[in-house]
N, C-alpha and C. Protein backbone atom coordinates (compact mmCIF):
# COMPACT_ATOMS: atom_id res chain seq x y z
N UNK A 1 -38.85 -2.05 -269.59
CA UNK A 1 -40.26 -2.00 -269.17
C UNK A 1 -40.27 -2.54 -267.67
N UNK A 2 -40.93 -1.78 -266.75
CA UNK A 2 -40.99 -2.27 -265.29
C UNK A 2 -42.59 -2.56 -265.43
N UNK A 3 -42.63 -3.30 -264.31
CA UNK A 3 -44.02 -3.60 -263.84
C UNK A 3 -44.12 -3.43 -262.13
N UNK A 4 -45.49 -3.23 -262.04
CA UNK A 4 -45.73 -3.13 -260.59
C UNK A 4 -46.82 -3.98 -260.17
N UNK A 5 -46.68 -4.72 -259.21
CA UNK A 5 -47.96 -5.62 -258.71
C UNK A 5 -48.20 -5.14 -257.37
N UNK A 6 -49.51 -4.70 -257.11
CA UNK A 6 -49.97 -4.09 -256.04
C UNK A 6 -51.04 -4.99 -255.41
N UNK A 7 -50.31 -5.49 -254.21
CA UNK A 7 -51.13 -6.72 -253.50
C UNK A 7 -50.96 -6.20 -251.94
N UNK A 8 -52.03 -6.69 -251.11
CA UNK A 8 -51.80 -6.63 -249.69
C UNK A 8 -51.38 -8.07 -249.15
N UNK A 9 -51.82 -9.05 -249.62
CA UNK A 9 -51.58 -10.38 -249.25
C UNK A 9 -51.41 -11.54 -250.29
N UNK A 10 -50.68 -12.34 -249.95
CA UNK A 10 -50.43 -13.48 -250.82
C UNK A 10 -50.92 -14.94 -250.38
N UNK A 11 -51.79 -15.64 -250.77
CA UNK A 11 -52.44 -16.78 -250.24
C UNK A 11 -52.26 -17.90 -251.08
N UNK A 12 -52.45 -19.08 -250.54
CA UNK A 12 -52.23 -20.29 -251.39
C UNK A 12 -53.78 -20.35 -251.84
N UNK A 13 -54.06 -21.42 -252.60
CA UNK A 13 -55.30 -21.77 -253.31
C UNK A 13 -56.55 -21.82 -252.18
N UNK A 14 -56.14 -22.48 -251.15
CA UNK A 14 -57.16 -22.67 -250.23
C UNK A 14 -57.48 -21.31 -249.23
N UNK A 15 -56.75 -20.34 -249.37
CA UNK A 15 -57.02 -19.07 -248.82
C UNK A 15 -56.17 -18.81 -247.60
N UNK A 16 -55.21 -19.56 -247.23
CA UNK A 16 -54.37 -19.41 -246.27
C UNK A 16 -53.38 -18.21 -246.49
N UNK A 17 -53.32 -17.33 -245.53
CA UNK A 17 -52.30 -16.21 -245.74
C UNK A 17 -50.80 -16.72 -245.71
N UNK A 18 -49.94 -16.56 -246.67
CA UNK A 18 -48.76 -16.83 -246.79
C UNK A 18 -47.86 -15.65 -246.44
N UNK A 19 -48.34 -14.58 -246.86
CA UNK A 19 -47.52 -13.12 -246.62
C UNK A 19 -48.45 -11.99 -246.63
N UNK A 20 -48.23 -10.84 -245.84
CA UNK A 20 -48.72 -9.77 -246.12
C UNK A 20 -48.04 -8.58 -246.07
N UNK A 21 -48.28 -7.44 -246.72
CA UNK A 21 -47.57 -6.30 -246.74
C UNK A 21 -48.43 -5.20 -246.58
N UNK A 22 -47.89 -4.39 -245.44
CA UNK A 22 -48.71 -3.27 -244.99
C UNK A 22 -48.41 -1.92 -245.84
N UNK A 23 -49.19 -0.97 -245.27
CA UNK A 23 -49.05 0.33 -246.26
C UNK A 23 -47.72 0.82 -246.10
N UNK A 24 -46.87 0.56 -245.04
CA UNK A 24 -45.41 1.02 -245.05
C UNK A 24 -44.33 0.24 -245.71
N UNK A 25 -44.81 -1.01 -246.24
CA UNK A 25 -43.94 -1.81 -246.94
C UNK A 25 -43.33 -3.22 -246.03
N UNK A 26 -43.88 -3.07 -244.78
CA UNK A 26 -43.50 -4.21 -244.08
C UNK A 26 -44.04 -5.54 -244.52
N UNK A 27 -43.16 -6.49 -244.65
CA UNK A 27 -43.49 -7.85 -245.27
C UNK A 27 -43.77 -8.67 -243.96
N UNK A 28 -44.74 -9.39 -243.66
CA UNK A 28 -44.61 -10.48 -242.48
C UNK A 28 -45.27 -11.88 -243.08
N UNK A 29 -44.78 -12.82 -242.41
CA UNK A 29 -45.11 -14.12 -243.01
C UNK A 29 -45.63 -14.85 -241.65
N UNK A 30 -46.89 -15.30 -241.55
CA UNK A 30 -47.52 -15.72 -240.24
C UNK A 30 -46.93 -17.11 -239.63
N UNK A 31 -46.38 -17.89 -240.55
CA UNK A 31 -45.80 -19.31 -240.46
C UNK A 31 -44.33 -19.34 -240.86
N UNK A 32 -43.46 -19.53 -239.65
CA UNK A 32 -42.12 -19.72 -240.07
C UNK A 32 -41.47 -20.78 -239.18
N UNK A 33 -41.14 -21.71 -239.69
CA UNK A 33 -40.47 -22.91 -238.78
C UNK A 33 -39.55 -22.33 -237.78
N UNK A 34 -39.47 -22.50 -236.46
CA UNK A 34 -38.39 -21.92 -235.67
C UNK A 34 -38.69 -22.56 -234.46
N UNK A 35 -37.56 -22.64 -233.63
CA UNK A 35 -37.50 -22.90 -232.05
C UNK A 35 -36.43 -22.25 -231.31
N UNK A 36 -36.68 -22.18 -230.08
CA UNK A 36 -35.74 -21.51 -229.21
C UNK A 36 -35.85 -22.64 -227.94
N UNK A 37 -34.56 -23.13 -227.62
CA UNK A 37 -34.46 -24.00 -226.38
C UNK A 37 -33.56 -23.65 -225.46
N UNK A 38 -33.83 -23.76 -224.24
CA UNK A 38 -32.76 -23.49 -223.09
C UNK A 38 -32.72 -24.68 -222.22
N UNK A 39 -31.51 -24.71 -221.22
CA UNK A 39 -31.36 -25.42 -220.07
C UNK A 39 -31.18 -26.75 -220.46
N UNK A 40 -29.85 -27.29 -221.20
CA UNK A 40 -29.69 -28.68 -221.11
C UNK A 40 -29.29 -29.00 -219.68
N UNK A 41 -29.65 -30.27 -219.30
CA UNK A 41 -29.27 -30.77 -218.11
C UNK A 41 -28.36 -31.71 -217.83
N UNK A 42 -27.57 -31.82 -216.70
CA UNK A 42 -26.73 -32.82 -216.33
C UNK A 42 -25.33 -32.75 -216.94
N UNK A 43 -24.53 -33.56 -216.93
CA UNK A 43 -23.34 -33.59 -217.44
C UNK A 43 -23.35 -34.33 -219.09
N UNK A 44 -22.42 -34.02 -219.87
CA UNK A 44 -22.53 -34.57 -221.04
C UNK A 44 -21.12 -35.02 -221.55
N UNK A 45 -20.98 -36.28 -222.02
CA UNK A 45 -19.76 -36.97 -222.41
C UNK A 45 -19.57 -36.65 -223.86
N UNK A 46 -18.23 -37.10 -224.32
CA UNK A 46 -17.81 -36.89 -225.69
C UNK A 46 -18.71 -37.83 -226.53
N UNK A 47 -18.93 -37.26 -227.74
CA UNK A 47 -19.87 -37.70 -228.88
C UNK A 47 -21.32 -37.89 -228.36
N UNK A 48 -21.70 -37.37 -227.26
CA UNK A 48 -23.21 -37.38 -226.96
C UNK A 48 -23.77 -36.12 -227.21
N UNK A 49 -25.16 -35.82 -227.14
CA UNK A 49 -25.78 -34.74 -227.34
C UNK A 49 -26.58 -34.49 -225.97
N UNK A 50 -26.79 -33.39 -225.69
CA UNK A 50 -27.47 -32.63 -224.44
C UNK A 50 -28.91 -33.10 -224.57
N UNK A 51 -29.55 -33.07 -223.47
CA UNK A 51 -31.08 -33.18 -223.48
C UNK A 51 -31.60 -31.89 -222.90
N UNK A 52 -32.11 -31.09 -223.92
CA UNK A 52 -32.73 -29.95 -223.74
C UNK A 52 -34.15 -29.88 -222.95
N UNK A 53 -33.86 -29.09 -221.75
CA UNK A 53 -35.07 -29.05 -220.73
C UNK A 53 -35.99 -28.16 -221.13
N UNK A 54 -36.06 -26.90 -221.59
CA UNK A 54 -37.06 -26.00 -221.94
C UNK A 54 -37.31 -25.54 -223.17
N UNK A 55 -38.36 -25.98 -223.75
CA UNK A 55 -38.73 -25.30 -225.16
C UNK A 55 -39.65 -23.99 -224.92
N UNK A 56 -39.01 -22.85 -225.43
CA UNK A 56 -39.54 -21.60 -225.07
C UNK A 56 -40.59 -21.25 -226.32
N UNK A 57 -40.05 -21.84 -227.57
CA UNK A 57 -40.80 -21.66 -228.94
C UNK A 57 -40.49 -22.93 -229.83
N UNK A 58 -41.52 -23.39 -230.40
CA UNK A 58 -41.46 -24.30 -231.44
C UNK A 58 -42.45 -24.32 -232.48
N UNK A 59 -42.33 -23.55 -233.58
CA UNK A 59 -43.26 -23.33 -234.43
C UNK A 59 -43.18 -24.26 -235.58
N UNK A 60 -44.14 -24.82 -235.89
CA UNK A 60 -44.45 -25.73 -236.99
C UNK A 60 -43.48 -27.19 -236.51
N UNK A 61 -43.32 -27.49 -235.52
CA UNK A 61 -42.74 -28.64 -234.89
C UNK A 61 -41.26 -28.71 -235.41
N UNK A 62 -40.38 -27.70 -235.53
CA UNK A 62 -39.13 -27.88 -236.23
C UNK A 62 -38.28 -28.57 -235.13
N UNK A 63 -38.54 -28.52 -233.91
CA UNK A 63 -37.80 -29.21 -232.90
C UNK A 63 -38.58 -30.51 -232.51
N UNK A 64 -37.80 -31.68 -232.59
CA UNK A 64 -38.52 -33.01 -232.26
C UNK A 64 -37.96 -33.16 -230.76
N UNK A 65 -38.94 -33.36 -229.79
CA UNK A 65 -38.69 -33.45 -228.44
C UNK A 65 -38.43 -34.95 -228.18
N UNK A 66 -38.97 -35.85 -228.90
CA UNK A 66 -38.51 -37.12 -228.81
C UNK A 66 -37.49 -37.49 -229.37
N UNK A 67 -36.68 -37.06 -230.28
CA UNK A 67 -35.55 -37.31 -230.87
C UNK A 67 -34.39 -36.28 -230.46
N UNK A 68 -34.83 -35.26 -229.88
CA UNK A 68 -33.78 -34.29 -229.30
C UNK A 68 -33.03 -33.55 -230.53
N UNK A 69 -33.89 -33.26 -231.51
CA UNK A 69 -33.04 -32.75 -232.80
C UNK A 69 -34.15 -31.77 -233.56
N UNK A 70 -33.44 -30.86 -234.41
CA UNK A 70 -34.28 -30.34 -235.34
C UNK A 70 -34.73 -31.18 -236.65
N UNK A 71 -35.76 -31.14 -237.03
CA UNK A 71 -36.29 -31.81 -238.10
C UNK A 71 -36.92 -31.09 -238.90
N UNK A 72 -36.36 -30.83 -240.26
CA UNK A 72 -36.94 -29.86 -241.24
C UNK A 72 -38.21 -30.23 -241.81
N UNK A 73 -39.27 -29.44 -241.67
CA UNK A 73 -40.56 -29.89 -242.24
C UNK A 73 -40.73 -29.40 -243.67
N UNK A 74 -39.82 -28.41 -244.13
CA UNK A 74 -39.63 -28.13 -245.48
C UNK A 74 -38.10 -27.84 -245.75
N UNK A 75 -37.99 -27.87 -247.21
CA UNK A 75 -36.57 -27.69 -247.69
C UNK A 75 -36.33 -26.25 -247.54
N UNK A 76 -35.06 -25.93 -247.49
CA UNK A 76 -34.70 -24.52 -247.41
C UNK A 76 -33.51 -24.21 -246.70
N UNK A 77 -33.17 -22.92 -246.54
CA UNK A 77 -31.99 -22.49 -245.75
C UNK A 77 -32.36 -22.42 -244.23
N UNK A 78 -31.53 -22.83 -243.33
CA UNK A 78 -31.89 -22.61 -241.96
C UNK A 78 -30.74 -22.07 -241.10
N UNK A 79 -31.10 -20.90 -240.42
CA UNK A 79 -30.15 -20.26 -239.53
C UNK A 79 -30.01 -21.14 -238.16
N UNK A 80 -28.88 -21.55 -237.65
CA UNK A 80 -28.85 -21.93 -236.27
C UNK A 80 -27.78 -21.29 -235.49
N UNK A 81 -28.01 -20.88 -234.10
CA UNK A 81 -27.10 -20.45 -233.15
C UNK A 81 -27.21 -21.32 -231.88
N UNK A 82 -26.11 -22.04 -231.51
CA UNK A 82 -26.14 -22.77 -230.10
C UNK A 82 -25.00 -22.13 -229.27
N UNK A 83 -25.34 -21.68 -228.17
CA UNK A 83 -24.48 -21.38 -227.18
C UNK A 83 -24.68 -22.33 -226.15
N UNK A 84 -23.44 -22.93 -225.69
CA UNK A 84 -23.35 -23.89 -224.56
C UNK A 84 -22.63 -23.19 -223.27
N UNK A 85 -23.24 -22.88 -222.26
CA UNK A 85 -22.67 -22.45 -220.97
C UNK A 85 -22.31 -23.56 -220.22
N UNK A 86 -20.94 -23.48 -219.74
CA UNK A 86 -20.73 -24.60 -218.93
C UNK A 86 -20.14 -23.82 -217.57
N UNK A 87 -20.10 -24.84 -216.43
CA UNK A 87 -19.59 -24.25 -215.37
C UNK A 87 -18.75 -25.57 -214.56
N UNK A 88 -17.95 -25.36 -213.98
CA UNK A 88 -16.90 -26.33 -213.39
C UNK A 88 -17.71 -27.29 -212.45
N UNK A 89 -16.94 -28.37 -212.24
CA UNK A 89 -17.49 -29.52 -211.26
C UNK A 89 -16.58 -29.19 -210.01
N UNK A 90 -15.70 -28.41 -209.79
CA UNK A 90 -14.98 -28.04 -208.51
C UNK A 90 -13.71 -28.92 -208.38
N UNK A 91 -12.89 -28.90 -209.44
CA UNK A 91 -11.61 -29.37 -209.18
C UNK A 91 -10.46 -28.59 -209.87
N UNK A 92 -9.27 -29.08 -210.00
CA UNK A 92 -8.10 -28.06 -210.48
C UNK A 92 -7.89 -28.46 -211.85
N UNK A 93 -8.30 -29.46 -212.65
CA UNK A 93 -7.85 -29.77 -213.96
C UNK A 93 -8.49 -28.96 -215.05
N UNK A 94 -7.86 -28.85 -216.15
CA UNK A 94 -8.47 -27.90 -217.23
C UNK A 94 -9.82 -28.65 -217.91
N UNK A 95 -10.54 -27.74 -218.40
CA UNK A 95 -11.94 -28.10 -218.91
C UNK A 95 -11.84 -27.67 -220.34
N UNK A 96 -11.77 -28.51 -221.42
CA UNK A 96 -11.92 -28.11 -222.83
C UNK A 96 -13.22 -28.79 -223.37
N UNK A 97 -13.89 -28.08 -223.82
CA UNK A 97 -15.45 -28.45 -224.30
C UNK A 97 -15.52 -27.92 -225.82
N UNK A 98 -15.75 -28.85 -226.70
CA UNK A 98 -16.21 -28.51 -228.23
C UNK A 98 -17.43 -29.14 -228.53
N UNK A 99 -18.37 -28.41 -228.98
CA UNK A 99 -19.52 -29.08 -229.63
C UNK A 99 -19.67 -28.60 -231.12
N UNK A 100 -20.64 -29.34 -232.02
CA UNK A 100 -20.66 -29.07 -233.26
C UNK A 100 -22.03 -29.53 -233.76
N UNK A 101 -22.51 -28.87 -235.00
CA UNK A 101 -23.71 -29.20 -235.55
C UNK A 101 -23.52 -30.64 -236.31
N UNK A 102 -24.41 -31.51 -236.21
CA UNK A 102 -24.32 -32.91 -237.02
C UNK A 102 -25.73 -32.73 -237.93
N UNK A 103 -25.53 -32.76 -239.33
CA UNK A 103 -26.45 -32.85 -240.27
C UNK A 103 -26.66 -34.31 -240.65
N UNK A 104 -27.82 -35.00 -240.42
CA UNK A 104 -28.11 -36.20 -240.75
C UNK A 104 -26.80 -37.21 -240.16
N UNK A 105 -26.39 -36.98 -239.18
CA UNK A 105 -25.55 -37.91 -238.51
C UNK A 105 -24.06 -37.51 -238.70
N UNK A 106 -23.69 -36.65 -239.72
CA UNK A 106 -22.26 -36.37 -240.01
C UNK A 106 -21.88 -34.95 -239.51
N UNK A 107 -20.85 -34.75 -238.97
CA UNK A 107 -20.50 -33.36 -238.65
C UNK A 107 -20.68 -32.46 -239.60
N UNK A 108 -21.05 -31.01 -239.26
CA UNK A 108 -21.26 -30.05 -240.10
C UNK A 108 -20.31 -28.79 -239.78
N UNK A 109 -19.18 -28.47 -240.47
CA UNK A 109 -18.29 -27.52 -239.82
C UNK A 109 -17.34 -28.09 -238.81
N UNK A 110 -16.57 -27.21 -238.39
CA UNK A 110 -15.53 -27.67 -237.54
C UNK A 110 -16.03 -27.76 -236.10
N UNK A 111 -17.04 -27.13 -235.60
CA UNK A 111 -17.30 -27.17 -234.18
C UNK A 111 -16.63 -26.00 -233.55
N UNK A 112 -16.96 -25.71 -232.34
CA UNK A 112 -16.69 -24.44 -231.38
C UNK A 112 -15.98 -25.22 -230.15
N UNK A 113 -14.86 -24.67 -229.86
CA UNK A 113 -14.35 -25.00 -228.73
C UNK A 113 -13.99 -23.81 -227.73
N UNK A 114 -14.02 -24.24 -226.43
CA UNK A 114 -13.87 -23.05 -225.27
C UNK A 114 -13.00 -23.93 -224.15
N UNK A 115 -12.13 -23.31 -223.39
CA UNK A 115 -11.62 -23.93 -222.49
C UNK A 115 -11.67 -23.08 -221.20
N UNK A 116 -11.98 -24.04 -219.99
CA UNK A 116 -11.89 -23.36 -218.86
C UNK A 116 -10.83 -23.90 -218.05
N UNK A 117 -9.66 -23.35 -217.85
CA UNK A 117 -8.47 -23.78 -217.31
C UNK A 117 -8.29 -23.53 -215.54
N UNK A 118 -7.71 -24.31 -215.02
CA UNK A 118 -7.59 -24.08 -213.50
C UNK A 118 -8.75 -23.95 -212.81
N UNK A 119 -9.66 -24.88 -212.98
CA UNK A 119 -10.92 -24.91 -212.41
C UNK A 119 -10.74 -25.15 -210.92
N UNK A 120 -11.25 -24.00 -210.06
CA UNK A 120 -11.21 -24.42 -208.53
C UNK A 120 -12.50 -24.55 -207.86
N UNK A 121 -13.62 -24.07 -208.59
CA UNK A 121 -14.86 -24.12 -207.91
C UNK A 121 -16.13 -24.01 -208.89
N UNK A 122 -17.29 -24.20 -208.61
CA UNK A 122 -18.36 -24.16 -209.25
C UNK A 122 -18.81 -22.79 -210.08
N UNK A 123 -17.99 -21.63 -209.55
CA UNK A 123 -18.19 -20.37 -210.02
C UNK A 123 -17.51 -20.06 -211.31
N UNK A 124 -16.67 -20.92 -211.74
CA UNK A 124 -15.88 -20.69 -212.92
C UNK A 124 -16.87 -21.20 -214.06
N UNK A 125 -17.05 -20.11 -215.11
CA UNK A 125 -18.00 -20.30 -216.04
C UNK A 125 -17.16 -20.00 -217.61
N UNK A 126 -17.88 -20.66 -218.66
CA UNK A 126 -17.41 -20.25 -219.77
C UNK A 126 -18.56 -20.38 -220.90
N UNK A 127 -18.56 -19.86 -222.12
CA UNK A 127 -19.58 -20.21 -222.97
C UNK A 127 -18.88 -20.23 -224.41
N UNK A 128 -19.42 -21.38 -225.12
CA UNK A 128 -18.81 -21.41 -226.50
C UNK A 128 -20.28 -21.38 -227.40
N UNK A 129 -20.07 -20.56 -228.46
CA UNK A 129 -21.37 -20.25 -229.46
C UNK A 129 -20.86 -20.88 -230.85
N UNK A 130 -21.76 -21.65 -231.35
CA UNK A 130 -21.59 -22.01 -232.79
C UNK A 130 -22.85 -21.45 -233.57
N UNK A 131 -22.47 -21.10 -234.92
CA UNK A 131 -23.34 -20.32 -235.69
C UNK A 131 -23.23 -20.97 -237.02
N UNK A 132 -24.52 -21.20 -237.76
CA UNK A 132 -24.35 -21.87 -239.13
C UNK A 132 -25.69 -21.57 -239.83
N UNK A 133 -25.29 -21.41 -241.16
CA UNK A 133 -26.61 -21.43 -242.05
C UNK A 133 -26.45 -22.89 -243.02
N UNK A 134 -27.35 -23.67 -242.69
CA UNK A 134 -27.42 -24.91 -243.32
C UNK A 134 -28.61 -25.18 -244.36
N UNK A 135 -28.20 -25.63 -245.48
CA UNK A 135 -29.39 -26.00 -246.44
C UNK A 135 -29.78 -27.38 -246.16
N UNK A 136 -31.12 -27.59 -245.83
CA UNK A 136 -31.81 -28.80 -245.33
C UNK A 136 -32.78 -29.21 -246.68
N UNK A 137 -32.97 -30.46 -246.62
CA UNK A 137 -34.03 -31.12 -247.53
C UNK A 137 -35.33 -31.21 -246.46
N UNK A 138 -36.44 -31.42 -246.85
CA UNK A 138 -37.55 -31.88 -246.16
C UNK A 138 -37.02 -33.05 -245.57
N UNK A 139 -37.27 -33.27 -244.23
CA UNK A 139 -36.90 -34.27 -243.24
C UNK A 139 -35.47 -34.47 -242.90
N UNK A 140 -34.59 -33.61 -243.36
CA UNK A 140 -33.19 -33.90 -242.89
C UNK A 140 -33.37 -33.51 -241.24
N UNK A 141 -32.26 -33.73 -240.55
CA UNK A 141 -32.26 -33.29 -239.33
C UNK A 141 -30.89 -32.81 -238.91
N UNK A 142 -30.82 -32.10 -237.67
CA UNK A 142 -29.65 -31.59 -237.15
C UNK A 142 -29.60 -31.71 -235.77
N UNK A 143 -28.50 -32.18 -235.10
CA UNK A 143 -28.34 -32.23 -233.58
C UNK A 143 -26.97 -31.51 -233.23
N UNK A 144 -27.01 -31.28 -231.93
CA UNK A 144 -25.67 -30.68 -231.33
C UNK A 144 -25.09 -31.82 -230.57
N UNK A 145 -23.88 -32.01 -230.82
CA UNK A 145 -23.17 -33.12 -230.11
C UNK A 145 -21.85 -32.47 -229.64
N UNK A 146 -21.25 -33.17 -228.61
CA UNK A 146 -19.90 -32.74 -228.18
C UNK A 146 -18.76 -33.62 -228.61
N UNK A 147 -18.03 -32.87 -229.44
CA UNK A 147 -16.76 -33.67 -229.99
C UNK A 147 -15.85 -34.00 -229.14
N UNK A 148 -15.85 -33.33 -228.17
CA UNK A 148 -14.55 -33.51 -227.04
C UNK A 148 -15.07 -32.87 -225.85
N UNK A 149 -14.94 -33.56 -224.63
CA UNK A 149 -15.20 -33.00 -223.29
C UNK A 149 -13.92 -33.56 -222.56
N UNK A 150 -13.00 -32.56 -221.97
CA UNK A 150 -12.14 -32.92 -220.95
C UNK A 150 -12.50 -32.88 -219.46
N UNK A 151 -12.86 -34.11 -218.95
CA UNK A 151 -13.35 -34.11 -217.70
C UNK A 151 -14.82 -34.08 -217.46
N UNK A 152 -15.52 -33.59 -216.45
CA UNK A 152 -16.87 -33.37 -216.15
C UNK A 152 -17.17 -31.93 -216.29
N UNK A 153 -18.36 -31.62 -217.03
CA UNK A 153 -18.79 -30.30 -216.91
C UNK A 153 -20.40 -30.22 -216.81
N UNK A 154 -20.84 -29.27 -216.12
CA UNK A 154 -22.34 -29.08 -216.03
C UNK A 154 -22.60 -27.94 -216.89
N UNK A 155 -24.03 -27.85 -217.05
CA UNK A 155 -24.53 -26.77 -218.05
C UNK A 155 -25.30 -26.05 -217.48
N UNK A 156 -25.26 -24.57 -217.88
CA UNK A 156 -26.09 -23.58 -217.51
C UNK A 156 -26.22 -22.43 -218.32
N UNK A 157 -27.01 -21.73 -218.64
CA UNK A 157 -27.18 -20.48 -219.31
C UNK A 157 -27.21 -21.02 -220.82
N UNK A 158 -27.47 -22.18 -221.31
CA UNK A 158 -27.36 -22.49 -222.81
C UNK A 158 -28.49 -22.21 -223.56
N UNK A 159 -28.40 -22.06 -224.81
CA UNK A 159 -29.57 -21.67 -225.65
C UNK A 159 -29.20 -22.27 -226.99
N UNK A 160 -30.18 -22.91 -227.62
CA UNK A 160 -30.33 -23.17 -229.25
C UNK A 160 -31.33 -22.52 -229.81
N UNK A 161 -31.04 -21.68 -230.93
CA UNK A 161 -32.20 -21.01 -231.51
C UNK A 161 -32.03 -21.51 -233.09
N UNK A 162 -33.17 -21.76 -233.79
CA UNK A 162 -32.98 -22.04 -235.33
C UNK A 162 -34.19 -21.71 -235.86
N UNK A 163 -34.24 -21.34 -237.17
CA UNK A 163 -35.35 -21.07 -237.80
C UNK A 163 -35.13 -20.92 -239.27
N UNK A 164 -36.11 -21.07 -240.06
CA UNK A 164 -36.06 -21.14 -241.55
C UNK A 164 -35.87 -19.82 -242.03
N UNK A 165 -34.80 -19.52 -242.89
CA UNK A 165 -34.62 -18.10 -243.61
C UNK A 165 -35.38 -18.09 -244.87
N UNK A 166 -35.34 -19.13 -245.63
CA UNK A 166 -36.33 -19.20 -247.09
C UNK A 166 -35.67 -20.32 -247.78
């Protein structure tokens, strides 16, 4: 025996909409923890995290500006994508850059590495992108840190996006 529930909206007891379904079947959720960051500044040494300069979006305070990290307001699965764009500081030594997600202070996954070899000027660029789905409890946190930096690199064109999947 099958059952059909016909509703246009799901609300909590106080009347706040949690989900709506329109006549074509599109489901929307008005509140989803998420953020989009751009433009870390300056140089970053091994085992340090970048200071993110621009917050394009920060729903439900998923991003903590004071701690420079994701702080989960609710338990669930979170999708994270971080692309670190680097450019040379103008010399001829190789540049190897690796960054990783750190969950509650411990590395999560292997990290992403990219190398910029035979750097001769500030026009040499590369990007390393790290993607993960991480299960977080309420108040867990995630940071991006460099596992390894060979020499000095500067940052440009970087983005970090995260959101609650469910």
